[in-house]
Amino acid sequence: MSEPITYASAGVDVEAGDRAVELMKDSVRRATRPEVLGGLGGFAGMFDASALAGMRRPVLATSTDGVGTKVAIAQAMDRHDTIGFDLVGMVVDDIVVCGAEPLFMTDYIATGKVVPERIAAIVSGIAAACEQAGVALVGGETAEHPGLLDPDEYDCAGAATGVVEHDEVLGPQRVRAGDVVLGMASSGLHSNGYSLVRRVFSAAGWDYERPVAELGATLGESLLTPTRVYSRDLLALIRAEGVDIHALSHVTGGGLAANLARVLPQGVLATLDRSTWTPAPIFELVQRLGQVPQADLERTLNMGVGFVAVLPEESVDRALAVCAERDLPAWVMGRVADRGSVTPAEGHEVVHGAKGVDGGAVQLLGAYAG
């Protein structure tokens, strides 16, 4: 008779999972809020919701997302402490779009083999980003999947919940013709379009250790630049005296035009001027090496704009001042007009909504500033 088959011999190391939890405890402990009940290791994370009783009509907002194929670069470089910022940014910043304050988050990591130090590094990034965002990391799960994932492979996902007053929900219902569109800078590629990016550099024969003068870093270091986490800055902007935000858009998959169109009402056209900003060198490098058509590039990457705010003219100066105080680069990039009062410029694509949303229209004009 052959030797007995155990869970460990099948490829699952429960003790390694326990060691990973011990290594991540200090990081998770910092990513908290006063409302969190209990500690690490419970079956469910608990959050005291009694504060919601004081709200007039609280609306819960929730979001879930992952990091996509950017994890392949982290795995290739054996650097795992930045991916957590990407995950938190992709999740909690979607919640802020409707004006909600993100409250708590959970994460899920699936891996072929639990290496405690690697899991702890991933979670340390998640916890640090949650701390930066003012969000509590109330729980998570690490799953070992031998045979489904290679030993060094992993993927991660997360979900978060926030709250907003019903009459303070931001969105298309607030947007008016004459509103101004502010752009807010991204930190780089963020977490979208990496299937295109990886294909471009692979086809060019560039490895991740290659120093790139125009990037001021190796290729891999530049590609792993963490996603900017906007939630705290945007909540400060929403709450600032003299600022009336009508809508926000998180520029993720689909690019700037499509994501802005999702938060505009039908019957309006937002015209954006590319000459008002200069995309970071990584965007031009991807386009040049891969000979990527501009339209495809703009439908895939954020092109240097991570968030967009739509607001009335009289709020613009104060909003820009708040962003400057918080070291968040922002600028006027366009305006919203009634479709009946303007004729879209010929030869430039007009984008209508995305992801099932039949919203307004967006048109990008001009060339990017050099």
Short mmCIF file of C-alpha atoms in Angstrom, two decimals:
data_model
loop_
_atom_site.label_atom_id
_atom_site.label_comp_id
_atom_site.label_asym_id
_atom_site.label_seq_id
_atom_site.Cartn_x
_atom_site.Cartn_y
_atom_site.Cartn_z
CA MET A 1 0.00 0.00 0.00
CA SER A 2 1.28 3.46 -0.83
CA GLU A 3 1.89 6.09 1.85
CA PRO A 4 -1.18 7.83 3.33
CA ILE A 5 -2.24 10.97 1.51
CA THR A 6 -2.41 14.03 3.71
CA TYR A 7 -3.53 17.61 3.06
CA ALA A 8 0.14 18.66 3.14
CA SER A 9 1.16 16.02 0.60
CA ALA A 10 -1.70 17.24 -1.61
CA GLY A 11 0.02 20.62 -1.66
CA VAL A 12 -1.75 22.63 1.07
CA ASP A 13 0.36 23.82 3.98
CA VAL A 14 -1.96 24.97 6.77
CA GLU A 15 0.97 25.86 9.02
CA ALA A 16 2.39 28.18 6.34
CA GLY A 17 -0.96 29.97 6.26
CA ASP A 18 -0.82 30.44 10.02
CA ARG A 19 2.73 31.84 9.76
CA ALA A 20 1.56 34.30 7.10
CA VAL A 21 -1.16 35.56 9.46
CA GLU A 22 1.40 36.10 12.21
CA LEU A 23 3.64 38.08 9.86
CA MET A 24 0.80 40.36 8.70
CA LYS A 25 -0.70 41.13 12.11
CA ASP A 26 1.16 44.38 12.73
CA SER A 27 0.31 45.74 9.28
CA VAL A 28 -3.38 44.92 9.59
CA ARG A 29 -3.55 46.37 13.09
CA ARG A 30 -2.69 49.82 11.69
CA ALA A 31 -5.43 49.69 9.04
CA THR A 32 -8.35 50.23 11.37
CA ARG A 33 -11.05 52.65 12.48
CA PRO A 34 -12.72 53.18 15.88
CA GLU A 35 -15.83 51.38 14.63
CA VAL A 36 -14.02 48.06 14.12
CA LEU A 37 -15.00 45.32 16.60
CA GLY A 38 -12.95 42.24 17.28
CA GLY A 39 -9.53 41.42 15.91
CA LEU A 40 -7.72 39.48 13.23
CA GLY A 41 -8.70 35.85 12.79
CA GLY A 42 -12.45 35.91 13.26
CA PHE A 43 -14.82 34.27 10.81
CA ALA A 44 -16.26 37.69 9.92
CA GLY A 45 -15.05 41.25 10.25
CA MET A 46 -17.35 43.37 12.39
CA PHE A 47 -18.01 47.10 12.09
CA ASP A 48 -20.13 49.11 14.51
CA ALA A 49 -22.79 50.74 12.35
CA SER A 50 -24.48 52.72 15.12
CA ALA A 51 -23.10 55.96 13.68
CA LEU A 52 -25.36 55.43 10.67
CA ALA A 53 -28.38 55.85 12.93
CA GLY A 54 -27.64 59.55 13.04
CA MET A 55 -27.82 59.89 9.27
CA ARG A 56 -31.01 61.09 7.59
CA ARG A 57 -31.15 58.38 4.91
CA PRO A 58 -27.92 56.38 4.73
CA VAL A 59 -27.17 54.65 1.45
CA LEU A 60 -24.59 51.85 1.45
CA ALA A 61 -22.22 51.67 -1.50
CA THR A 62 -20.12 48.62 -2.31
CA SER A 63 -17.47 47.72 -4.86
CA THR A 64 -15.23 44.79 -5.71
CA ASP A 65 -12.24 44.52 -8.03
CA GLY A 66 -8.81 43.04 -8.56
CA VAL A 67 -5.44 44.12 -9.90
CA GLY A 68 -5.45 42.27 -13.22
CA THR A 69 -2.32 41.13 -15.00
CA LYS A 70 -0.13 43.66 -13.20
CA VAL A 71 0.43 40.86 -10.68
CA ALA A 72 2.45 39.04 -13.36
CA ILE A 73 5.07 41.80 -13.22
CA ALA A 74 5.19 41.68 -9.42
CA GLN A 75 5.71 37.92 -9.61
CA ALA A 76 8.41 38.22 -12.28
CA MET A 77 10.29 40.78 -10.17
CA ASP A 78 9.56 39.03 -6.85
CA ARG A 79 8.33 42.33 -5.42
CA HIS A 80 4.93 42.16 -3.78
CA ASP A 81 4.55 45.17 -1.46
CA THR A 82 3.07 47.56 -4.05
CA ILE A 83 0.22 45.44 -5.40
CA GLY A 84 -1.86 46.19 -2.31
CA PHE A 85 -2.01 49.88 -3.20
CA ASP A 86 -3.33 48.92 -6.63
CA LEU A 87 -6.01 46.72 -5.11
CA VAL A 88 -7.20 49.28 -2.57
CA GLY A 89 -7.20 52.09 -5.11
CA MET A 90 -9.24 50.10 -7.60
CA VAL A 91 -11.85 49.23 -4.96
CA VAL A 92 -12.30 52.15 -2.58
CA ASP A 93 -11.96 54.85 -5.22
CA ASP A 94 -14.89 53.40 -7.13
CA ILE A 95 -16.97 53.93 -4.00
CA VAL A 96 -16.01 57.61 -3.71
CA VAL A 97 -17.36 58.25 -7.22
CA CYS A 98 -20.91 58.41 -5.84
CA GLY A 99 -19.80 60.60 -2.93
CA ALA A 100 -19.66 57.79 -0.38
CA GLU A 101 -17.06 57.47 2.35
CA PRO A 102 -15.41 54.03 2.20
CA LEU A 103 -15.61 52.41 5.64
CA PHE A 104 -14.15 48.91 5.54
CA MET A 105 -12.58 46.41 3.18
CA THR A 106 -11.81 42.71 2.91
CA ASP A 107 -9.28 40.99 0.66
CA TYR A 108 -8.83 37.58 -0.96
CA ILE A 109 -5.54 36.11 -2.15
CA ALA A 110 -5.35 32.86 -4.11
CA THR A 111 -1.93 31.30 -4.62
CA GLY A 112 -0.38 28.08 -5.82
CA LYS A 113 1.77 27.84 -2.70
CA VAL A 114 1.59 29.88 0.49
CA VAL A 115 4.96 31.53 1.07
CA PRO A 116 4.36 33.39 4.34
CA GLU A 117 6.74 36.26 3.58
CA ARG A 118 5.17 36.84 0.17
CA ILE A 119 1.61 36.83 1.49
CA ALA A 120 2.64 39.16 4.31
CA ALA A 121 4.22 41.56 1.81
CA ILE A 122 1.03 41.66 -0.26
CA VAL A 123 -1.13 42.27 2.79
CA SER A 124 1.27 44.90 4.13
CA GLY A 125 0.65 46.90 0.96
CA ILE A 126 -3.10 46.45 1.27
CA ALA A 127 -3.02 47.55 4.90
CA ALA A 128 -0.80 50.58 4.19
CA ALA A 129 -3.12 51.72 1.41
CA CYS A 130 -6.18 51.22 3.64
CA GLU A 131 -4.50 53.30 6.33
CA GLN A 132 -3.81 56.02 3.78
CA ALA A 133 -7.42 55.92 2.60
CA GLY A 134 -8.90 55.93 6.10
CA VAL A 135 -10.48 52.52 5.48
CA ALA A 136 -10.48 49.63 7.94
CA LEU A 137 -9.16 46.27 6.74
CA VAL A 138 -11.57 44.07 8.69
CA GLY A 139 -10.77 40.66 7.25
CA GLY A 140 -9.39 38.59 4.44
CA GLU A 141 -8.68 35.12 3.15
CA THR A 142 -5.64 33.38 1.73
CA ALA A 143 -6.35 30.24 -0.29
CA GLU A 144 -3.76 27.72 -1.46
CA HIS A 145 -4.64 26.19 -4.83
CA PRO A 146 -1.98 23.63 -5.84
CA GLY A 147 -2.52 22.28 -9.31
CA LEU A 148 -4.66 25.24 -10.30
CA LEU A 149 -1.94 27.88 -9.89
CA ASP A 150 1.83 27.43 -10.13
CA PRO A 151 3.71 27.75 -6.82
CA ASP A 152 4.83 31.33 -7.51
CA GLU A 153 1.51 32.47 -8.99
CA TYR A 154 -1.16 34.37 -7.13
CA ASP A 155 -4.11 36.65 -7.74
CA CYS A 156 -5.84 39.02 -5.38
CA ALA A 157 -9.21 40.71 -5.13
CA GLY A 158 -11.01 42.87 -2.63
CA ALA A 159 -14.37 44.32 -1.69
CA ALA A 160 -15.29 47.43 0.27
CA THR A 161 -18.38 49.12 1.67
CA GLY A 162 -19.07 52.82 2.18
CA VAL A 163 -21.94 55.12 3.04
CA VAL A 164 -23.43 58.38 1.75
CA GLU A 165 -26.52 60.43 2.51
CA HIS A 166 -29.20 59.79 -0.11
CA ASP A 167 -29.55 63.47 -0.99
CA GLU A 168 -25.76 63.84 -1.34
CA VAL A 169 -25.24 61.10 -3.93
CA LEU A 170 -23.13 62.40 -6.81
CA GLY A 171 -23.82 61.52 -10.42
CA PRO A 172 -25.43 62.42 -13.73
CA GLN A 173 -28.55 63.82 -12.06
CA ARG A 174 -26.49 66.77 -10.80
CA VAL A 175 -24.54 67.60 -13.96
CA ARG A 176 -25.60 70.67 -15.95
CA ALA A 177 -24.57 72.28 -19.21
CA GLY A 178 -21.92 74.86 -18.42
CA ASP A 179 -20.18 72.68 -15.83
CA VAL A 180 -16.39 72.52 -15.85
CA VAL A 181 -14.35 69.30 -16.03
CA LEU A 182 -11.28 69.03 -13.82
CA GLY A 183 -8.62 66.42 -14.41
CA MET A 184 -6.58 64.92 -11.57
CA ALA A 185 -3.21 63.35 -12.29
CA SER A 186 -2.56 59.64 -12.16
CA SER A 187 0.65 58.26 -10.69
CA GLY A 188 1.28 56.31 -13.88
CA LEU A 189 -0.43 53.36 -15.53
CA HIS A 190 -2.33 52.48 -12.33
CA SER A 191 -3.85 48.98 -12.75
CA ASN A 192 -5.46 48.86 -16.18
CA GLY A 193 -4.19 47.92 -19.61
CA TYR A 194 -1.35 45.68 -18.49
CA SER A 195 -2.20 42.97 -21.02
CA LEU A 196 -1.41 45.53 -23.73
CA VAL A 197 1.61 46.93 -21.88
CA ARG A 198 3.16 43.52 -21.20
CA ARG A 199 2.62 42.48 -24.82
CA VAL A 200 4.32 45.65 -26.10
CA PHE A 201 7.46 45.22 -24.00
CA SER A 202 7.61 41.48 -24.61
CA ALA A 203 7.43 42.02 -28.37
CA ALA A 204 10.18 44.65 -28.10
CA GLY A 205 12.39 42.22 -26.17
CA TRP A 206 12.64 44.47 -23.12
CA ASP A 207 13.08 42.76 -19.75
CA TYR A 208 11.94 44.27 -16.48
CA GLU A 209 15.49 44.86 -15.22
CA ARG A 210 16.27 47.16 -18.14
CA PRO A 211 17.17 50.72 -17.01
CA VAL A 212 15.12 53.28 -18.96
CA ALA A 213 16.53 56.81 -18.81
CA GLU A 214 13.28 58.55 -19.72
CA LEU A 215 11.51 56.73 -16.89
CA GLY A 216 14.25 57.36 -14.34
CA ALA A 217 14.03 53.74 -13.20
CA THR A 218 14.13 50.21 -14.51
CA LEU A 219 11.21 49.18 -16.66
CA GLY A 220 9.85 46.89 -13.97
CA GLU A 221 10.08 49.52 -11.24
CA SER A 222 8.18 51.98 -13.40
CA LEU A 223 5.49 49.43 -14.29
CA LEU A 224 5.00 48.61 -10.60
CA THR A 225 4.44 52.26 -9.62
CA PRO A 226 1.50 51.98 -7.20
CA THR A 227 -1.93 53.27 -8.12
CA ARG A 228 -2.66 56.65 -6.53
CA VAL A 229 -5.30 56.27 -3.80
CA TYR A 230 -7.63 59.27 -4.11
CA SER A 231 -10.43 58.60 -1.62
CA ARG A 232 -9.31 60.79 1.29
CA ASP A 233 -8.41 63.70 -1.02
CA LEU A 234 -11.72 63.45 -2.85
CA LEU A 235 -13.74 63.31 0.35
CA ALA A 236 -11.94 66.47 1.48
CA LEU A 237 -12.82 68.07 -1.86
CA ILE A 238 -16.48 67.04 -1.62
CA ARG A 239 -16.74 68.41 1.91
CA ALA A 240 -14.78 71.63 1.31
CA GLU A 241 -16.63 74.89 1.85
CA GLY A 242 -17.28 76.66 -1.43
CA VAL A 243 -17.03 73.48 -3.52
CA ASP A 244 -20.07 71.85 -5.12
CA ILE A 245 -19.05 68.62 -6.83
CA HIS A 246 -21.67 67.36 -9.28
CA ALA A 247 -20.01 64.15 -10.46
CA LEU A 248 -16.77 62.19 -10.18
CA SER A 249 -15.29 59.60 -12.50
CA HIS A 250 -12.58 57.04 -11.76
CA VAL A 251 -10.54 56.55 -14.93
CA THR A 252 -9.99 52.81 -15.11
CA GLY A 253 -10.62 50.21 -17.83
CA GLY A 254 -12.01 51.87 -20.93
CA GLY A 255 -10.01 55.06 -20.58
CA LEU A 256 -10.83 58.68 -19.90
CA ALA A 257 -13.62 59.39 -22.37
CA ALA A 258 -15.67 56.26 -21.70
CA ASN A 259 -15.47 56.56 -17.93
CA LEU A 260 -16.40 60.23 -17.93
CA ALA A 261 -19.34 59.53 -20.25
CA ARG A 262 -20.70 57.06 -17.64
CA VAL A 263 -21.32 59.88 -15.14
CA LEU A 264 -22.83 62.39 -17.58
CA PRO A 265 -26.55 62.61 -18.35
CA GLN A 266 -27.91 61.99 -21.82
CA GLY A 267 -28.09 65.08 -23.98
CA VAL A 268 -24.76 66.68 -23.01
CA LEU A 269 -21.31 66.68 -24.59
CA ALA A 270 -18.09 67.14 -22.60
CA THR A 271 -15.27 68.47 -24.73
CA LEU A 272 -11.77 67.84 -23.34
CA ASP A 273 -8.59 69.56 -24.50
CA ARG A 274 -5.57 67.24 -24.61
CA SER A 275 -3.21 70.23 -24.66
CA THR A 276 -4.02 70.96 -21.00
CA TRP A 277 -1.82 68.13 -19.73
CA THR A 278 1.26 66.06 -20.52
CA PRO A 279 1.01 62.28 -20.05
CA ALA A 280 3.96 60.71 -18.23
CA PRO A 281 6.74 59.24 -20.44
CA ILE A 282 5.52 55.66 -19.90
CA PHE A 283 2.46 56.31 -22.07
CA GLU A 284 4.47 57.64 -25.04
CA LEU A 285 6.92 54.75 -24.65
CA VAL A 286 4.15 52.14 -24.86
CA GLN A 287 2.68 53.85 -27.91
CA ARG A 288 6.02 54.21 -29.71
CA LEU A 289 7.40 50.73 -29.03
CA GLY A 290 4.14 48.99 -29.88
CA GLN A 291 3.06 51.38 -32.64
CA VAL A 292 -0.24 51.43 -30.77
CA PRO A 293 -2.92 53.54 -32.50
CA GLN A 294 -3.81 56.57 -30.39
CA ALA A 295 -7.49 55.63 -30.28
CA ASP A 296 -6.65 52.18 -28.92
CA LEU A 297 -4.19 53.64 -26.40
CA GLU A 298 -6.82 56.08 -25.09
CA ARG A 299 -9.43 53.34 -24.81
CA THR A 300 -7.02 51.23 -22.75
CA LEU A 301 -4.84 53.47 -20.57
CA ASN A 302 -5.61 56.46 -18.36
CA MET A 303 -3.13 58.70 -20.24
CA GLY A 304 -2.14 60.54 -17.08
CA VAL A 305 -5.63 61.26 -15.73
CA GLY A 306 -6.68 59.11 -12.77
CA PHE A 307 -9.84 60.96 -11.72
CA VAL A 308 -12.20 63.56 -13.13
CA ALA A 309 -14.51 65.97 -11.31
CA VAL A 310 -17.46 67.81 -12.86
CA LEU A 311 -18.51 70.97 -11.06
CA PRO A 312 -19.97 74.43 -11.66
CA GLU A 313 -17.77 77.32 -12.78
CA GLU A 314 -18.06 79.11 -9.45
CA SER A 315 -16.50 76.13 -7.60
CA VAL A 316 -13.45 75.77 -9.81
CA ASP A 317 -10.96 78.11 -8.09
CA ARG A 318 -11.71 76.75 -4.62
CA ALA A 319 -11.57 73.15 -5.85
CA LEU A 320 -8.17 73.71 -7.46
CA ALA A 321 -6.92 75.31 -4.23
CA VAL A 322 -8.07 72.31 -2.17
CA CYS A 323 -6.32 69.92 -4.55
CA ALA A 324 -3.13 72.00 -4.38
CA GLU A 325 -3.24 71.98 -0.56
CA ARG A 326 -3.38 68.18 -0.69
CA ASP A 327 -0.60 67.83 -3.31
CA LEU A 328 -3.04 66.45 -5.84
CA PRO A 329 -2.23 67.90 -9.29
CA ALA A 330 -5.47 69.12 -10.90
CA TRP A 331 -6.37 71.36 -13.82
CA VAL A 332 -9.27 72.52 -15.99
CA MET A 333 -9.43 70.15 -18.95
CA GLY A 334 -12.82 70.83 -20.50
CA ARG A 335 -16.46 71.83 -20.26
CA VAL A 336 -19.91 70.34 -20.54
CA ALA A 337 -22.40 71.70 -23.07
CA ASP A 338 -25.92 70.90 -24.22
CA ARG A 339 -25.70 68.66 -27.30
CA GLY A 340 -28.22 70.87 -29.06
CA SER A 341 -26.00 73.94 -28.70
CA VAL A 342 -22.73 72.51 -30.05
CA THR A 343 -21.58 70.57 -33.08
CA PRO A 344 -18.94 67.89 -32.35
CA ALA A 345 -15.66 68.53 -34.15
CA GLU A 346 -15.28 66.46 -37.30
CA GLY A 347 -12.62 63.80 -37.42
CA HIS A 348 -12.63 63.22 -33.65
CA GLU A 349 -14.39 60.27 -32.03
CA VAL A 350 -17.41 60.97 -29.86
CA VAL A 351 -17.66 58.43 -27.03
CA HIS A 352 -21.07 57.56 -25.58
CA GLY A 353 -21.17 55.82 -22.22
CA ALA A 354 -19.68 52.42 -21.44
CA LYS A 355 -20.22 49.23 -19.41
CA GLY A 356 -23.95 49.23 -19.99
CA VAL A 357 -24.44 52.90 -19.12
CA ASP A 358 -26.21 54.99 -21.79
CA GLY A 359 -24.90 58.31 -20.59
CA GLY A 360 -23.61 61.52 -22.07
CA ALA A 361 -20.97 62.02 -24.73
CA VAL A 362 -17.27 62.94 -24.55
CA GLN A 363 -14.91 64.17 -27.23
CA LEU A 364 -11.14 64.68 -26.89
CA LEU A 365 -9.61 67.39 -29.08
CA GLY A 366 -6.11 68.63 -29.88
CA ALA A 367 -2.72 67.12 -29.12
CA TYR A 368 -1.14 66.38 -25.76
CA ALA A 369 1.20 69.05 -24.41
CA GLY A 370 4.86 68.23 -24.99
#
